[in-house]
Amino acid sequence: MSEHYQAKTEIQKSTAAQFSSAGKDYRFYSLPKLAQKLGIDLETLPQSLRIVLESVLRNADGTAITDNEIKALSAWNAAKPAEEEIPFTVARIVLQDFTGVPLLVDLAAMRNAMKKLGKNVKAIEPLVPVDLVVDHSVQVDFAGDVDSYTKNLKIEFERNKERYEFLKWGQGAFETFKVVPPGVGIIHQVNLEYLARGVLKSGDMVYPDTLVGTDSHTTMINGLGVVGWGVGGIEAEAGMLGQPIYFLTPEVVGMELSGKLREGVTATDLTLTITQVLRKEKVVGKFVEYFGEGAAALALADRATIANMAPEYGATMGFFGIDDETLRYLKDTGRSEENVKLVGDYYKAQGLFGIPKASTKIKYTKVIKLDLGSIQPSVAGPKRPQDRVVLSDFGASFTQLFDLAKSEGGFGKKKEDLKGQNLALKNASARGFAKLEGQSIRNGSVLIAAITSCTNTSNPSVMVAAGLVAKKANELGLKISPTVKTSLAPGSRVVTDYLEKAGLQTHLDKLGFNLVGYGCTTCIGNSGPLATPIEEAITEGDLVAASVLSGNRNFEARVHPAIKANYLMSPPLVVAFAIAGRVDFNPEKEPLTKDKNGKDVFLKDIWPTQKEVQDTLNASLKPEAFTRLYKGVDKQNPDWNNIQTATGDLYDWKGDSTYIQEPPFFSGFSLQPSAVTNIKNARALLLLGDSVTTDHISPAGSFKAATPAGKFLTGEGVKVEDFNSYGSRRGNDRIMTRGTFANVRIKNLMLGGEEGGYTLNLLSPGKEKVAVFDAAQEYKKAGVPLVVIGGKEYGTGSSRDWAAKGTQLLGVRAVITESFERIHRSNLVGMGVLPLCFEDGQTAGSLGLDGTEEFSILGIEAGLKPRQKLEVIAKKNGKEQKFNVVCRIDTPIEVEYYKHGGILPYVLRQIAAKA
């Protein structure tokens, strides 16, 4: 038995047990024995909570985690969970490169700080296995031809040479840090198909596979019965270095699924419906657990699709229990028979095997029911994933939004311009644009059609359906306009394998959906450039053009800065709308296009049946593909293998690098933290509205030369074509701080809601309009602290640590909003920024705040407590206004993080004290 898991507390000793699998004996900490010991019925606890409870039980050490924490979680009250924090120790951590590079930068900086303290630098070492999947760096520079994949991969390595050298250094410098190289797949599909094991072993001790990841869609793994969710890189670093992931005891919402999907309805349609329903139910920060006969009947890929979208419906998790379908999937994706049997035997021994039926004795905080037979074909957009539109209403919805005022969520255009304005593409005959000769675009034109992202490309049924739509379209002689940028970015090479075996990749290629890469492309903002004549026409006509993508994110300016209407949909619908070339029609009643004989072609004419999809899958998707394609995966990319890098425990920082720089987080670091103080006479950097996303705060996509980041790179001698993206430069604080609040669609109400990364410099005589970064620099010179004011759901979207890091480096001391999204609130605390909420019923508007006030926040230095009230004094024109806010430092450990200036200084001091 592993030394780490020797029983240390009384309850642990009484719950140690054995079970057998495949003729071998294993040890585990038994939840049934725990129930007997405590005299309670643990079978009333949701399955996801019982898995968390097992971690608390197994990792109790009598100090940081005691028997009290075990008893507290065992006594979970569904109606009113105790306001206690749970110390959750995960079994492993997964990273993608956008978040993984800055995380590795921080670890390297922590080693430097340890050296300056005269401590052992190798004390900074991940204590749990860490897998980084390089999947966010590929951009769709080339699309629509047979060489797109090769060309994009080549330019990816050219652009990211420094980053990849740095990652290879990290792989050598840290013993438990492994990298899956570019060109393999998207992190969540690789996790689902390869990294996850269901259970892990330490010696003869068996325990559940649990994790956190630095991508919010880590929840996809919940479809496999694995407890895990997305955290910021800041939290992940703490977890890597031995800190439990602390979170408040959650409410658990049960979603009972019944019935089955009708013909013509996809798992995507189901997922978009669930996203809309649960977002309305306000499940932010809660666990969602699926049960009922409908849930049990879902294929595992469909479960994973639903679980993937948990961030979009706001939940911490979207959990499906482990059952025979889970074991079938593990076996069919190449896991060993011994591993598959061990998973089943372990969960049966824990009393956790099977999806609960509708008659379950489990007590949920709330139960929501959904009949799968009621699901209709749907899309979501044009700006948020929860804004579902029934397919038959799609055209009417776009038309309505077209002339709706911007202040009401519309596009603020004239209705007569919707179909009356066709702009001929200029310069189309120039070299490289000949195929655009004679083409035109207008409002409502589809200009990007991307089969992309982990949500849907991980689901074989919808990918095969897309291939069958392409096949039927080709048989009818249908074409896609060259003005539509089409791309296919599968979640793993297995997708290509079964599409090729089924003969469907050829049909997708013929329509222009050629392979562009294996990675997170359009959904993260890596859609690449549009043709110059197209961008010029969009600008000239101020067009509301559209993208259609099989992704999970469609926030403003995320897909492409020039595309204002972005719609999520299933892969087969992406193909159909690419053929139609527009979004302002009813695809269930109006034709998509005409065939080669001039006959109208409707969606139903090219839509495959469920039987066609299933027969194709049965013939083409085989377990051997997973075994073959993932064997020796870390060595399968020759370009990665050929990268030369430095070695050693410490990274050799290069002063002239524009990608990797030592961050300033540990500058002047000492073993004793400074005393926390009240915030006095602060100025508002921005005044923002509702649903400000982490994309608004820290965009990931491309940027122009006129931005602060662009000016910095130009000054460093970097050409505009080599700017790459914000996401790729997250290892350089000088770029990322300049990119904070620089989204072209962010609306600062201090400027009347004008779009763009600008604000007022309140220190200048005329309160001049300047870039946010430039204003922050002026405030910093004057020693003026800053606040940001927002509305509801501040920080929704991807779990970007730079949204919090950049906020802190700009000099922001506090963010005052109506509500926060879970991960971003935590990340702000992790960076030593105070998250504050207006009291119920109060808003910046109701208090009459316009952002020009001076703000003082009192009560901080008196001694912070979780969720305590603090007083804010807003001064303007000699008058004072006082109001209270709720400090959203939610747990005692977060108080400690804040006192230390953030989670990283806290952890570094803990490690340094022991080293």
Tab-separated table of C-alpha atoms in Angstrom, residues 61-306:
chain	number	residue	atom	x	y	z
A	61	ASP	CA	-4.327	13.892	7.262
A	62	GLY	CA	-5.600	15.037	10.643
A	63	THR	CA	-4.351	18.575	10.032
A	64	ALA	CA	-5.449	20.264	6.815
A	65	ILE	CA	-8.269	17.736	6.368
A	66	THR	CA	-9.721	16.206	9.514
A	67	ASP	CA	-12.600	13.917	10.440
A	68	ASN	CA	-14.704	17.045	10.894
A	69	GLU	CA	-14.616	17.728	7.153
A	70	ILE	CA	-15.617	14.119	6.469
A	71	LYS	CA	-18.586	14.358	8.841
A	72	ALA	CA	-19.655	17.749	7.494
A	73	LEU	CA	-19.871	16.591	3.886
A	74	SER	CA	-21.471	13.269	4.873
A	75	ALA	CA	-24.271	15.261	6.503
A	76	TRP	CA	-24.988	17.247	3.297
A	77	ASN	CA	-28.392	18.909	3.426
A	78	ALA	CA	-30.004	19.000	-0.022
A	79	ALA	CA	-32.384	21.825	0.837
A	80	LYS	CA	-29.764	24.045	2.467
A	81	PRO	CA	-26.158	22.910	2.125
A	82	ALA	CA	-23.920	24.049	4.944
A	83	GLU	CA	-21.788	27.097	4.172
A	84	GLU	CA	-18.627	25.075	4.692
A	85	GLU	CA	-15.690	24.820	2.326
A	86	ILE	CA	-14.747	21.416	0.947
A	87	PRO	CA	-11.025	20.609	0.574
A	88	PHE	CA	-11.043	18.589	-2.656
A	89	THR	CA	-7.741	16.922	-3.576
A	90	VAL	CA	-7.767	15.907	-7.227
A	91	ALA	CA	-5.982	12.903	-8.712
A	92	ARG	CA	-4.594	14.695	-11.766
A	93	ILE	CA	-4.630	17.964	-13.717
A	94	VAL	CA	-5.042	18.707	-17.426
A	95	LEU	CA	-3.913	21.858	-19.227
A	96	GLN	CA	-4.176	23.297	-22.709
A	97	ASP	CA	-1.384	25.422	-24.089
A	98	PHE	CA	-3.103	28.831	-23.946
A	99	THR	CA	-3.425	28.439	-20.187
A	100	GLY	CA	-0.624	25.932	-19.738
A	101	VAL	CA	2.157	28.187	-21.014
A	102	PRO	CA	1.492	31.002	-18.495
A	103	LEU	CA	1.099	28.385	-15.765
A	104	LEU	CA	4.508	26.960	-16.622
A	105	VAL	CA	5.879	30.527	-16.744
A	106	ASP	CA	4.615	31.032	-13.189
A	107	LEU	CA	6.195	27.771	-12.008
A	108	ALA	CA	9.507	28.789	-13.579
A	109	ALA	CA	9.227	32.194	-11.879
A	110	MET	CA	8.492	30.503	-8.547
A	111	ARG	CA	11.685	28.469	-8.913
A	112	ASN	CA	13.574	31.718	-9.521
A	113	ALA	CA	11.999	33.180	-6.394
A	114	MET	CA	13.051	30.097	-4.417
A	115	LYS	CA	16.621	30.527	-5.639
A	116	LYS	CA	16.643	34.169	-4.498
A	117	LEU	CA	15.414	32.982	-1.078
A	118	GLY	CA	18.266	30.472	-0.921
A	119	LYS	CA	15.852	27.528	-0.998
A	120	ASN	CA	15.739	24.260	-2.935
A	121	VAL	CA	14.276	25.157	-6.340
A	122	LYS	CA	13.106	21.571	-6.948
A	123	ALA	CA	10.627	21.990	-4.111
A	124	ILE	CA	8.519	23.624	-6.835
A	125	GLU	CA	7.313	20.422	-8.483
A	126	PRO	CA	3.806	19.158	-9.355
A	127	LEU	CA	2.684	16.614	-6.760
A	128	VAL	CA	0.026	15.085	-9.028
A	129	PRO	CA	0.315	14.031	-12.699
A	130	VAL	CA	-0.069	16.954	-15.101
A	131	ASP	CA	-0.888	16.504	-18.804
A	132	LEU	CA	-0.688	19.464	-21.179
A	133	VAL	CA	-2.305	19.074	-24.599
A	134	VAL	CA	-1.099	21.555	-27.231
A	135	ASP	CA	-4.355	22.261	-29.038
A	136	HIS	CA	-5.097	26.014	-28.978
A	137	SER	CA	-2.289	27.314	-31.192
A	138	VAL	CA	-3.399	26.181	-34.628
A	139	GLN	CA	-5.083	28.888	-36.702
A	140	VAL	CA	-7.114	28.505	-39.876
A	141	ASP	CA	-4.782	30.525	-42.088
A	142	PHE	CA	-5.428	28.091	-44.922
A	143	ALA	CA	-8.769	26.451	-45.640
A	144	GLY	CA	-10.664	24.855	-48.466
A	145	ASP	CA	-7.900	22.836	-50.119
A	146	VAL	CA	-6.183	19.506	-49.707
A	147	ASP	CA	-2.991	21.032	-48.268
A	148	SER	CA	-4.683	23.139	-45.576
A	149	TYR	CA	-3.662	20.872	-42.688
A	150	THR	CA	-0.010	20.682	-43.700
A	151	LYS	CA	0.230	24.431	-44.326
A	152	ASN	CA	-1.455	25.377	-41.056
A	153	LEU	CA	0.724	22.982	-39.055
A	154	LYS	CA	3.867	24.407	-40.666
A	155	ILE	CA	2.959	28.003	-39.849
A	156	GLU	CA	1.864	26.959	-36.339
A	157	PHE	CA	5.380	25.705	-35.585
A	158	GLU	CA	6.961	28.781	-37.137
A	159	ARG	CA	4.815	31.143	-35.051
A	160	ASN	CA	5.118	29.236	-31.809
A	161	LYS	CA	8.745	28.142	-31.877
A	162	GLU	CA	9.605	29.951	-28.610
A	163	ARG	CA	6.510	28.670	-26.807
A	164	TYR	CA	7.110	25.086	-27.886
A	165	GLU	CA	10.780	25.249	-26.875
A	166	PHE	CA	9.618	26.489	-23.480
A	167	LEU	CA	7.080	23.657	-23.119
A	168	LYS	CA	9.744	21.086	-23.983
A	169	TRP	CA	12.000	22.637	-21.339
A	170	GLY	CA	9.183	22.230	-18.824
A	171	GLN	CA	8.681	18.610	-19.805
A	172	GLY	CA	12.316	17.959	-18.942
A	173	ALA	CA	12.535	20.182	-15.863
A	174	PHE	CA	9.470	18.809	-14.037
A	175	GLU	CA	9.139	15.088	-13.428
A	176	THR	CA	5.340	14.872	-13.410
A	177	PHE	CA	4.707	17.254	-16.326
A	178	LYS	CA	3.869	15.574	-19.667
A	179	VAL	CA	3.008	17.137	-23.040
A	180	VAL	CA	0.763	15.829	-25.828
A	181	PRO	CA	2.210	17.574	-28.907
A	182	PRO	CA	0.347	19.587	-31.559
A	183	GLY	CA	-1.575	17.772	-34.276
A	184	VAL	CA	-3.126	15.131	-31.990
A	185	GLY	CA	-6.445	16.622	-30.903
A	186	ILE	CA	-8.436	18.889	-28.625
A	187	ILE	CA	-7.671	18.537	-24.917
A	188	HIS	CA	-11.165	17.389	-23.921
A	189	GLN	CA	-11.469	14.717	-26.585
A	190	VAL	CA	-7.937	13.497	-25.860
A	191	ASN	CA	-8.901	13.421	-22.180
A	192	LEU	CA	-12.074	11.462	-22.963
A	193	GLU	CA	-10.509	9.027	-25.409
A	194	TYR	CA	-7.060	8.541	-23.886
A	195	LEU	CA	-6.007	10.278	-20.659
A	196	ALA	CA	-8.962	9.326	-18.430
A	197	ARG	CA	-8.869	5.930	-16.750
A	198	GLY	CA	-12.019	5.898	-14.598
A	199	VAL	CA	-9.967	4.850	-11.584
A	200	LEU	CA	-6.326	5.342	-10.613
A	201	LYS	CA	-3.963	3.229	-8.517
A	202	SER	CA	-1.231	4.061	-6.036
A	203	GLY	CA	0.334	0.750	-5.138
A	204	ASP	CA	-2.658	-1.433	-4.283
A	205	MET	CA	-4.848	1.559	-3.355
A	206	VAL	CA	-7.615	2.283	-5.870
A	207	TYR	CA	-9.497	5.568	-6.052
A	208	PRO	CA	-11.654	7.528	-8.515
A	209	ASP	CA	-10.172	9.410	-11.431
A	210	THR	CA	-10.806	13.079	-10.540
A	211	LEU	CA	-9.289	16.249	-11.935
A	212	VAL	CA	-9.422	19.934	-12.580
A	213	GLY	CA	-8.389	21.515	-15.855
A	214	THR	CA	-7.414	24.971	-17.026
A	215	ASP	CA	-10.136	25.000	-19.646
A	216	SER	CA	-13.721	25.567	-18.600
A	217	HIS	CA	-14.881	22.688	-20.802
A	218	THR	CA	-12.972	20.216	-18.651
A	219	THR	CA	-16.521	19.240	-17.619
A	220	MET	CA	-16.780	17.157	-20.784
A	221	ILE	CA	-15.168	14.364	-18.783
A	222	ASN	CA	-18.244	14.318	-16.494
A	223	GLY	CA	-19.916	12.345	-19.299
A	224	LEU	CA	-17.492	9.516	-18.487
A	225	GLY	CA	-18.417	9.575	-14.802
A	226	VAL	CA	-15.266	11.494	-13.851
A	227	VAL	CA	-15.683	14.339	-11.364
A	228	GLY	CA	-13.847	17.385	-12.616
A	229	TRP	CA	-14.309	20.945	-13.734
A	230	GLY	CA	-12.487	23.957	-15.064
A	231	VAL	CA	-10.431	26.256	-12.899
A	232	GLY	CA	-8.155	29.138	-13.708
A	233	GLY	CA	-4.466	28.460	-14.110
A	234	ILE	CA	-3.979	30.181	-10.779
A	235	GLU	CA	-6.027	27.565	-8.907
A	236	ALA	CA	-4.543	24.754	-10.969
A	237	GLU	CA	-1.031	25.768	-9.945
A	238	ALA	CA	-2.014	25.595	-6.296
A	239	GLY	CA	-3.544	22.157	-6.876
A	240	MET	CA	-0.383	20.999	-8.630
A	241	LEU	CA	1.682	22.147	-5.661
A	242	GLY	CA	-0.283	20.231	-3.059
A	243	GLN	CA	-3.119	22.597	-2.164
A	244	PRO	CA	-6.628	21.145	-2.139
A	245	ILE	CA	-9.142	22.843	-4.428
A	246	TYR	CA	-11.403	24.604	-1.932
A	247	PHE	CA	-15.029	25.288	-2.814
A	248	LEU	CA	-18.226	25.921	-0.897
A	249	THR	CA	-20.530	22.960	-0.319
A	250	PRO	CA	-22.685	23.085	-3.447
A	251	GLU	CA	-26.326	22.690	-4.181
A	252	VAL	CA	-26.895	19.726	-6.498
A	253	VAL	CA	-29.624	20.035	-9.114
A	254	GLY	CA	-30.974	16.773	-10.469
A	255	MET	CA	-32.068	16.773	-14.102
A	256	GLU	CA	-34.372	13.875	-14.893
A	257	LEU	CA	-34.306	12.896	-18.550
A	258	SER	CA	-37.098	10.755	-19.982
A	259	GLY	CA	-38.098	9.555	-23.450
A	260	LYS	CA	-35.844	9.571	-26.504
A	261	LEU	CA	-34.873	11.933	-29.292
A	262	ARG	CA	-37.104	12.070	-32.369
A	263	GLU	CA	-35.930	11.408	-35.919
A	264	GLY	CA	-33.961	14.377	-37.256
A	265	VAL	CA	-32.960	15.672	-33.826
A	266	THR	CA	-29.291	15.599	-32.800
A	267	ALA	CA	-27.383	15.552	-29.534
A	268	THR	CA	-26.432	19.167	-30.305
A	269	ASP	CA	-30.105	20.169	-30.318
A	270	LEU	CA	-30.545	18.441	-26.963
A	271	THR	CA	-27.481	20.170	-25.535
A	272	LEU	CA	-28.536	23.640	-26.673
A	273	THR	CA	-31.966	23.069	-25.122
A	274	ILE	CA	-30.493	21.914	-21.823
A	275	THR	CA	-28.164	24.941	-21.865
A	276	GLN	CA	-31.111	27.310	-22.256
A	277	VAL	CA	-33.242	25.549	-19.609
A	278	LEU	CA	-30.515	25.358	-16.986
A	279	ARG	CA	-29.242	28.900	-17.564
A	280	LYS	CA	-32.804	30.100	-16.849
A	281	GLU	CA	-32.839	27.931	-13.716
A	282	LYS	CA	-29.733	29.804	-12.495
A	283	VAL	CA	-27.498	26.838	-11.782
A	284	VAL	CA	-24.343	28.972	-11.623
A	285	GLY	CA	-21.906	27.446	-9.144
A	286	LYS	CA	-24.052	24.333	-8.641
A	287	PHE	CA	-23.520	20.695	-9.525
A	288	VAL	CA	-25.961	19.286	-12.069
A	289	GLU	CA	-26.491	15.531	-12.029
A	290	TYR	CA	-28.416	13.718	-14.768
A	291	PHE	CA	-30.603	10.726	-13.975
A	292	GLY	CA	-33.616	8.820	-15.239
A	293	GLU	CA	-34.183	6.318	-18.026
A	294	GLY	CA	-33.535	8.941	-20.707
A	295	ALA	CA	-30.102	9.679	-19.268
A	296	ALA	CA	-29.238	5.981	-18.991
A	297	ALA	CA	-30.193	5.399	-22.635
A	298	LEU	CA	-27.916	8.130	-23.999
A	299	ALA	CA	-24.740	7.076	-25.772
A	300	LEU	CA	-21.625	8.166	-23.915
A	301	ALA	CA	-20.645	10.623	-26.647
A	302	ASP	CA	-24.045	12.311	-26.206
A	303	ARG	CA	-23.488	12.497	-22.435
A	304	ALA	CA	-20.094	14.067	-23.034
A	305	THR	CA	-21.622	16.637	-25.409
A	306	ILE	CA	-24.102	17.674	-22.702
